[in-house]
Tab-separated table of C-alpha atoms in Angstrom:
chain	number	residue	atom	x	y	z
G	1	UNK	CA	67.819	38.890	149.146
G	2	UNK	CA	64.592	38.211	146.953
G	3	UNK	CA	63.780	34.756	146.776
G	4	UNK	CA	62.397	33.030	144.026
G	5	UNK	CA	61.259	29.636	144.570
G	6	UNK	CA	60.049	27.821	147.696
G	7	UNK	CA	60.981	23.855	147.855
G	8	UNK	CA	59.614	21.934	149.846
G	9	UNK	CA	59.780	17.892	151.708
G	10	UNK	CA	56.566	16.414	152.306
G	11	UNK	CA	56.708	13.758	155.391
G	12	UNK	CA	57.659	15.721	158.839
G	13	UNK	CA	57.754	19.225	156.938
G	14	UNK	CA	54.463	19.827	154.709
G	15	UNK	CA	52.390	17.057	155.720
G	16	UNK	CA	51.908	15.547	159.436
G	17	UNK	CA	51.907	12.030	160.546
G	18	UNK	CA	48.211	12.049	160.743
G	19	UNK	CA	48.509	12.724	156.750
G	20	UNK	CA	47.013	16.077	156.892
G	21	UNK	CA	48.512	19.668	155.928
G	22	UNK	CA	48.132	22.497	158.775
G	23	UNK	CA	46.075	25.321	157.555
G	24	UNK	CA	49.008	28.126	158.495
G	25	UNK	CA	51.168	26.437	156.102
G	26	UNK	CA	48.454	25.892	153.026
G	27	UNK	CA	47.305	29.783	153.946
G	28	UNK	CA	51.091	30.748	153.279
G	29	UNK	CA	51.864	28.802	150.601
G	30	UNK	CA	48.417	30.631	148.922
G	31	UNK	CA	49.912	34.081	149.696
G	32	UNK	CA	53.666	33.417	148.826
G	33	UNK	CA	52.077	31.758	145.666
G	34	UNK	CA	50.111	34.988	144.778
G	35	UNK	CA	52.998	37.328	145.935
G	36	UNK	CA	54.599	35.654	142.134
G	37	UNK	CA	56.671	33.223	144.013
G	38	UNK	CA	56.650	29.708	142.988
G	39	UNK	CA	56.222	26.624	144.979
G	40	UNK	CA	57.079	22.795	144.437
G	41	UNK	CA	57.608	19.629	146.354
G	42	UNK	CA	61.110	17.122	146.743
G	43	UNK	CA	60.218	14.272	148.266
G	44	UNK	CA	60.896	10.766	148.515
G	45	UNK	CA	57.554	9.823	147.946
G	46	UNK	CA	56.726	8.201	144.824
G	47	UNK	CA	54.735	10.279	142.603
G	48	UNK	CA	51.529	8.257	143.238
G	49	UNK	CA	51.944	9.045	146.950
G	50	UNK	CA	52.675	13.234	145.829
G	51	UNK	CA	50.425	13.995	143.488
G	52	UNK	CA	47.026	14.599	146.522
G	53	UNK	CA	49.900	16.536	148.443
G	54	UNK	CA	50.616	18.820	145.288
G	55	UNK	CA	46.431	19.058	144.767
G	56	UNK	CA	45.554	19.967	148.535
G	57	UNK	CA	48.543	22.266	148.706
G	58	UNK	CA	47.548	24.257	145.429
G	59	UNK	CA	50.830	23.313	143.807
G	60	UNK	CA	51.462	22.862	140.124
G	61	UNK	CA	54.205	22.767	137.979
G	62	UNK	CA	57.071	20.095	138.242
G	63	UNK	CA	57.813	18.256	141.363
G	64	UNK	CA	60.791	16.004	142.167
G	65	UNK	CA	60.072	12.780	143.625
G	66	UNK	CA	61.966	8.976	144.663
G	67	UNK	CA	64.801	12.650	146.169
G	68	UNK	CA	65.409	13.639	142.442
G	69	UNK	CA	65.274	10.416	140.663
G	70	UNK	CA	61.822	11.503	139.153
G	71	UNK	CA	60.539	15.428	137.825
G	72	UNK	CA	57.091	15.142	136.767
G	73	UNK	CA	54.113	17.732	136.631
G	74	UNK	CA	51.945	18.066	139.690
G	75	UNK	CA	48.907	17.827	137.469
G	76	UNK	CA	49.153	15.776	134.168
G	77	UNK	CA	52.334	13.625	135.320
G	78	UNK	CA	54.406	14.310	132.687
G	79	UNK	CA	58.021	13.244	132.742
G	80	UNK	CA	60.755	15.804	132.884
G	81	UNK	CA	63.642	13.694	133.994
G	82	UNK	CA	63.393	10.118	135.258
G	83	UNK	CA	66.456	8.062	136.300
G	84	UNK	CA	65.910	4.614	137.100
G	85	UNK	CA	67.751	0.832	137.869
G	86	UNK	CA	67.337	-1.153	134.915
G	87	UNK	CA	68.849	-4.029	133.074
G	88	UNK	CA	71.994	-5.837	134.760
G	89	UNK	CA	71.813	-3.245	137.610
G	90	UNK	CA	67.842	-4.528	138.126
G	91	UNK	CA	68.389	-8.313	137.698
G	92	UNK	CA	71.224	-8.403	140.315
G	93	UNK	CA	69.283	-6.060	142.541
G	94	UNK	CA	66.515	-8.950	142.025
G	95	UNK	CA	68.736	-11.829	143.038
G	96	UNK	CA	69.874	-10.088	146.135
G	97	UNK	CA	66.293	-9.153	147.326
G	98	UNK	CA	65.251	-12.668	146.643
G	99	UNK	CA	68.307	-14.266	148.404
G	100	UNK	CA	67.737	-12.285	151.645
G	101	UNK	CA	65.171	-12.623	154.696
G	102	UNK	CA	64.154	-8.819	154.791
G	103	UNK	CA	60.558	-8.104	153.458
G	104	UNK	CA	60.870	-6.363	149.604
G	105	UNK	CA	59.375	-3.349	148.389
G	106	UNK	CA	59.464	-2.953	144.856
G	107	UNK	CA	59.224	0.795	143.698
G	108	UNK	CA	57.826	0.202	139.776
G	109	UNK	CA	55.656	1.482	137.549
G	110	UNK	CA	54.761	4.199	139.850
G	111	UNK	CA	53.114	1.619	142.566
G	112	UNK	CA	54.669	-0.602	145.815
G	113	UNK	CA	54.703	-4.078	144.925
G	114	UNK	CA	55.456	-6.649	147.984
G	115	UNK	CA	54.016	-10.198	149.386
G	116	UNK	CA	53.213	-11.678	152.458
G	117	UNK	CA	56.696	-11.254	154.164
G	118	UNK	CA	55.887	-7.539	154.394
G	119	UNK	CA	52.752	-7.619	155.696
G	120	UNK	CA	53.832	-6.642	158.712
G	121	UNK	CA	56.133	-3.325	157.279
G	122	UNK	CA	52.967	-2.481	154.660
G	123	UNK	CA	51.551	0.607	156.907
G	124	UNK	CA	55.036	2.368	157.099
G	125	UNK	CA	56.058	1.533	153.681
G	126	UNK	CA	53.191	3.172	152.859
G	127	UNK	CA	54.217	6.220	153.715
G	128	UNK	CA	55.676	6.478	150.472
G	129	UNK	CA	52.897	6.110	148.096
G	130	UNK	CA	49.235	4.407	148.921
G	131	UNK	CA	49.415	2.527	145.534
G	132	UNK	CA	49.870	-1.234	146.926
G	133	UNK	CA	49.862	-4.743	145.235
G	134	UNK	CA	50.234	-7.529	146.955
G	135	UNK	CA	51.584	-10.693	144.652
G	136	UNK	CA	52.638	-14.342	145.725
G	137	UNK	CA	56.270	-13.627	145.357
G	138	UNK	CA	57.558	-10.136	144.616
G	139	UNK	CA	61.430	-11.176	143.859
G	140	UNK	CA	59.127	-13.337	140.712
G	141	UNK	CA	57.359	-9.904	139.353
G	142	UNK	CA	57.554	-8.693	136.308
G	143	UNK	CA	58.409	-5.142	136.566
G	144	UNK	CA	61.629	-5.813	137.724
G	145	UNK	CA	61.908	-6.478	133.883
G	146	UNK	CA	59.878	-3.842	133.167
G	147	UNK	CA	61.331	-1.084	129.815
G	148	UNK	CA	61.015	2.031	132.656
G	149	UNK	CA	63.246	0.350	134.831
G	150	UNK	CA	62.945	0.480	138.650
G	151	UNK	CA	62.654	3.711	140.680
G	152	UNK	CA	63.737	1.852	144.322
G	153	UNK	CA	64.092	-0.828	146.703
G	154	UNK	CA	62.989	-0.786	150.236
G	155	UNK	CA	63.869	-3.405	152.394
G	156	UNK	CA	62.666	-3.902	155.848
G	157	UNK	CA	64.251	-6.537	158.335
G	158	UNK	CA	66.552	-7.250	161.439
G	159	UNK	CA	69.715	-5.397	161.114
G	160	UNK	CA	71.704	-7.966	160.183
G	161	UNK	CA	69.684	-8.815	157.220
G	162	UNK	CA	69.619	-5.608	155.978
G	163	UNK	CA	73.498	-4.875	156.849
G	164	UNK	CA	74.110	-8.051	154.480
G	165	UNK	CA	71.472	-6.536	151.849
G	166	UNK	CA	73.688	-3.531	151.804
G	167	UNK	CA	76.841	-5.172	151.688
G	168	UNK	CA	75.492	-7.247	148.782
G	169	UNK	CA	74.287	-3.706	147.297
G	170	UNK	CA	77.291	-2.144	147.216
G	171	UNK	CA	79.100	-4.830	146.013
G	172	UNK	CA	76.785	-6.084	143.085
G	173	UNK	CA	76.011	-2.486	141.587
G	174	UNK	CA	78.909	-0.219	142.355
G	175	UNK	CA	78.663	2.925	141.368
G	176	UNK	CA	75.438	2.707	139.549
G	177	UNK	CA	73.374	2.663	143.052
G	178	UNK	CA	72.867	4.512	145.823
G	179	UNK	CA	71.880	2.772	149.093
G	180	UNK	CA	71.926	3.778	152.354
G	181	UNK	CA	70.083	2.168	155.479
G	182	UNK	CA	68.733	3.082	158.849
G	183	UNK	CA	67.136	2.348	161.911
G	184	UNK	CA	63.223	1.803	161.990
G	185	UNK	CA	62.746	0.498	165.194
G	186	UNK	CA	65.636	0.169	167.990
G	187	UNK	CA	63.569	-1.548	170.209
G	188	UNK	CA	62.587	-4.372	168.200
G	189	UNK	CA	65.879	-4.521	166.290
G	190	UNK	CA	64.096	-3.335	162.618
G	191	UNK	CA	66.153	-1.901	159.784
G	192	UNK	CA	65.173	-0.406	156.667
G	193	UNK	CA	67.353	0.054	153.042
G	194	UNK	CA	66.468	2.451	150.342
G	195	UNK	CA	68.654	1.828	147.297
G	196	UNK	CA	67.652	3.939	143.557
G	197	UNK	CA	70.163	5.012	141.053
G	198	UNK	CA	73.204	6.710	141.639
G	199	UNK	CA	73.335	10.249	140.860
G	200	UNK	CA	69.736	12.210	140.994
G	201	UNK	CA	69.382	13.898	144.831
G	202	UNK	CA	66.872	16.639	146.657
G	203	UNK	CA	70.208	18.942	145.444
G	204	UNK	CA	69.731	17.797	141.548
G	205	UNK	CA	66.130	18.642	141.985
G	206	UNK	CA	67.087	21.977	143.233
G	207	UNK	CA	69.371	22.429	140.230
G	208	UNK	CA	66.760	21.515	137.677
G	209	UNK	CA	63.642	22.840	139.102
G	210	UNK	CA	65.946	26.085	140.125
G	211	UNK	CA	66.417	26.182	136.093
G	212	UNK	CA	62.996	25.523	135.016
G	213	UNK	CA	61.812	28.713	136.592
G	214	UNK	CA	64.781	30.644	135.642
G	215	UNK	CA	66.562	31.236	138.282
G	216	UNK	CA	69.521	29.754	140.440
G	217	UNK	CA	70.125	27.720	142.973
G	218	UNK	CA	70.938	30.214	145.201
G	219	UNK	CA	67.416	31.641	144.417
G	220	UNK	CA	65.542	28.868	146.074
G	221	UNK	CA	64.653	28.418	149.647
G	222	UNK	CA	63.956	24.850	150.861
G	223	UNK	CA	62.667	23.209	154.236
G	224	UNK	CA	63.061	19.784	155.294
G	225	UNK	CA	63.964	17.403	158.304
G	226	UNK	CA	66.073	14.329	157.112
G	227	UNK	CA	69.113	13.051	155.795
G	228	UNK	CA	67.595	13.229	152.547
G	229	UNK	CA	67.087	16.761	152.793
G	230	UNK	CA	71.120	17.404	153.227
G	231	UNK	CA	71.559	17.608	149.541
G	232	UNK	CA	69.611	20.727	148.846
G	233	UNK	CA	70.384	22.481	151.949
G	234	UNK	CA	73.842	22.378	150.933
G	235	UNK	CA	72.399	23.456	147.164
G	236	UNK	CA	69.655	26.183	148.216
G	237	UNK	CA	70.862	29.789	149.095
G	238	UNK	CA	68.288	29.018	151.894
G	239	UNK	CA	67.459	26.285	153.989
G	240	UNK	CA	65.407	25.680	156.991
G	241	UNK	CA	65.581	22.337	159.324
G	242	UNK	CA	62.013	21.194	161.505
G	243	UNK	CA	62.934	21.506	165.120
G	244	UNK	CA	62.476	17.506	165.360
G	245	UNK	CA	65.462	17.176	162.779
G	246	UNK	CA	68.411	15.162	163.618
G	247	UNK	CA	71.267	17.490	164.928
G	248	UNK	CA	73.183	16.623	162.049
G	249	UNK	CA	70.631	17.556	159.727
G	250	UNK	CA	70.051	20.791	161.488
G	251	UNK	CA	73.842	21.553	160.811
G	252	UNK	CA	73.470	21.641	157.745
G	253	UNK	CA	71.098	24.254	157.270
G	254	UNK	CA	71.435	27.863	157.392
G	255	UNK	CA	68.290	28.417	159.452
G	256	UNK	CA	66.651	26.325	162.341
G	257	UNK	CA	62.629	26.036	162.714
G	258	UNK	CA	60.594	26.342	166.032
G	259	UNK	CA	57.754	24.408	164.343
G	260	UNK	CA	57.660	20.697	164.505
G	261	UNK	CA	56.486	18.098	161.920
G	262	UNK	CA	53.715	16.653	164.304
G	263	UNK	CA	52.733	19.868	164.843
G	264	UNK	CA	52.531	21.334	161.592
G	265	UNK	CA	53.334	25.606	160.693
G	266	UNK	CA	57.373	25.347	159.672
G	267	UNK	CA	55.957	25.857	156.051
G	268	UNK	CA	54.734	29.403	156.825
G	269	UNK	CA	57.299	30.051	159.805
G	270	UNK	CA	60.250	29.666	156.774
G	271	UNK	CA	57.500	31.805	154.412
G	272	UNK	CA	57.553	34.616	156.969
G	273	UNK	CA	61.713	34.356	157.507
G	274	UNK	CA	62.833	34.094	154.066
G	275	UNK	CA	60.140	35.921	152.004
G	276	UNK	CA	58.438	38.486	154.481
G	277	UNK	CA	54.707	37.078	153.194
């Protein structure tokens, strides 16, 4: 089959840990780019923390950030689709990260807003986007209120903090978020919490970016390496899993990667599989 669009995750898949892009992957991407193929980015990332990826990886076009919630271009930032917490779903979202021990990591106005109890979490919350402030109180900040809404909350804590975060979550918002949390660190007991709005996934992206350049879903080949990623593996006609993916993850795609994320090359390795460049 003739593919027609390349998607791809960011953290563990196109970029390393050491932030940089392996040169196999940026020379395929060039060639699968020139061979009329296009390429784009889903990510979690805000699209402050995309936008150098998209540049260094000669990408353009829209890319999907926050996994779907955001479709902006690569280049200007123009928004295509945005899908945010705002209003009631904001202000109890507000009370619950100010009522609760975890560090808060307010995702607004395309920037990470936290104070001195996440300090500490700062470098791996980072990860998402390198556009910081640090205010005296960040369950007090304005853009909670702000018109755009808010794109996410990460919260970073011991587990049982961030179990009764979630709990709170799910209870306050219903079906107008999506949360999920994880472990960060086993060893020293830390938890993390995403929660955005309910709806907009890597697998929405697919959909819309899949229509934007005029093809299908089953058009679009995608690589990736976390839970995140599940959504448009089970939406692509192609996927591909890192090697260091959790089994689970790998499951659910319909092709497994010798490359790992550390390493760097799955981007071309799934270039030469699925599109023979």
């Amino acid at each position: 089959m003739a593919y027609k669009l390349l998607a791809l995750d960011v953290d563990g898949t196109l970029v390393r840990r050491d932030g940089s892009i392996h040169a196999e992957d940026l020379s395929a991407i060039q060639r699968l780019r020139a061979s009329g193929v296009p390429v784009t980015i889903a990510t979690g990332r805000l699209y402050s923390g995309t936008r150098d990826v998209a540049r260094r990886a000669g990408i353009s076009g829209p890319i999907a950030c926050v996994d779907g919630s955001l479709i902006a271009d690569a280049e200007g930032g123009e928004h295509h689709y945005l899908q945010t917490l705002s209003g009631a779903a904001a202000a109890s979202l507000q009370r619950i990260a100010a009522g609760n021990l975890a560090a808060s990591f307010l995702f607004a106005q395309d920037m990470i807003i936290h104070d001195n109890a996440g300090d500490a979490f700062a470098p791996y919350v980072s990860t998402w986007s390198p556009s910081i402030e640090r205010v005296e109180r960040v369950a007090r900040h304005h853009s909670w209120e702000h018109a755009q809404g808010v794109m996410a909350l990460v919260m970073v804590g011991l587990e049982g903090h961030i179990r009764d975060a979630h709990t709170e979550i799910e209870g306050g918002l219903g079906e107008a978020a999506f949360v999920t949390s994880f472990p960060v660190s086993r060893k020293q007991d830390v938890y993390g919490l995403v929660v955005r709005a309910a709806g907009p996934t890597k697998g929405t992206a697919v959909t819309w970016l899949a229509e934007h350049h005029g093809c299908t879903p089953s058009d679009v080949v995608v690589v990736g390496d976390w839970l995140n990623d599940v959504p448009m593996f089970r939406t692509a006609g192609r996927s591909f899993a890192m090697v260091q993916a959790p089994e689970a993850v790998k499951d659910e795609a319909t092709d497994r990667l010798e490359a790992h994320g550390d390493v760097g090359g799955g981007v071309a390795e799934a270039i030469r599989r699925a599109f023979g460049v």
